[in-house]
Amino acid sequence: ELDLTAAHLNGLPSGIEGMNSLKTLVLNANSFDQLCQINAASFPSLRVLYIKGNMRKLDLGTRCLEKLENLQKLDLSHSDIEASDCCNLQLKNLRHLQHLNLSYNEPLGLEDQAFKECPQLELLDVAFTHLHVKAPHSPFQNLHLLRVLNLSHCLLDTSNQHLLAGLQDLRHLNLQGNSFQDGSISKTNLLQMVGSLEILILSSCNLLSIDQQAFHGLRNVNHLDLSHNSLTGDSMDTLSHLKGLYLNLASNNIRIIPPHLL
């Protein structure tokens, strides 16, 4: 492992030798302008790469990491990254990547199958990054192994019922801070595509109501966070089919919970 955090770096020289066995490289809080400036080809065995909190706006470039065929974990959070077409050319050849963190960045435009270069992804975190989904279909549809997806505060178009299509093994979904049309989750909604969910976070979504049938496809949910919304007791019947549930309803407008629901 090599940790060069806050080393005032704006590039790594090409042709570095003797790094064929390096597994973890930490380049947090440096000043790269473009991802290619780390000269990734010098570290062919890398499994983990952190470039978190870059001090300048980081351009992902094209194919900058394609020599890192063994990379499993990549953290590019807090680096002012912005891309209108993300992320296939930027993540070219990272077919063994399992964890990807793009949170706390600038707007990203996602095309159809935006992560088709990373079919092994198990965790994707894009919290606090405004996502422009350009296609009517899901940008995540080839991520059949994805288990954790953090889409909190992404300003999503939640009316797109196909947004989460293809995520057949998703267990943990965080939608905190995204709004739903008219403050309501209707009977037909984007959650119908992720029936394997166990943990669902819908806090701070400005929710006023939830249709009684909205969660009927979510029979495996055991952790549901609906806190910091404006829900009333009228929406509680939607939860009646869920068993063994951790339920957070803090900071809502619920005055009465019907005894039959308990």
XYZ file of N, CA and C in Angstrom, residues 4 17 34 49 57 69 77 96 119 174 209 227 232 248 250:
45
model
N -0.255 8.618 -0.420
C 0.319 9.935 -0.755
C -0.732 11.025 -0.553
N 8.883 2.485 -12.088
C 9.186 1.061 -12.076
C 9.113 0.504 -10.661
N -6.503 16.166 -14.245
C -7.119 15.087 -15.008
C -6.676 13.746 -14.447
N -8.081 2.080 -5.372
C -7.579 3.408 -5.725
C -8.486 4.471 -5.128
N -10.799 20.835 -9.770
C -11.856 20.151 -10.530
C -11.219 19.018 -11.324
N -6.885 -3.562 -14.826
C -7.855 -4.622 -15.046
C -8.283 -5.316 -13.756
N -14.840 10.503 -4.882
C -15.803 11.418 -4.269
C -15.170 12.765 -3.912
N -13.728 -5.733 -13.338
C -13.747 -6.386 -12.030
C -14.077 -5.414 -10.897
N -19.609 -4.546 -14.963
C -20.747 -5.425 -14.703
C -20.699 -6.125 -13.346
N -30.993 3.844 -1.098
C -31.130 5.114 -0.385
C -31.612 6.180 -1.373
N -48.138 11.575 1.070
C -48.967 10.369 1.092
C -48.276 9.242 0.345
N -38.671 8.859 7.756
C -38.600 10.006 8.658
C -38.470 11.324 7.899
N -49.266 11.366 7.026
C -50.305 11.272 8.051
C -50.659 9.801 8.259
N -38.931 3.645 10.806
C -38.653 4.978 11.333
C -39.652 5.959 10.727
N -40.163 9.041 12.378
C -39.896 10.272 13.126
C -40.141 11.504 12.266
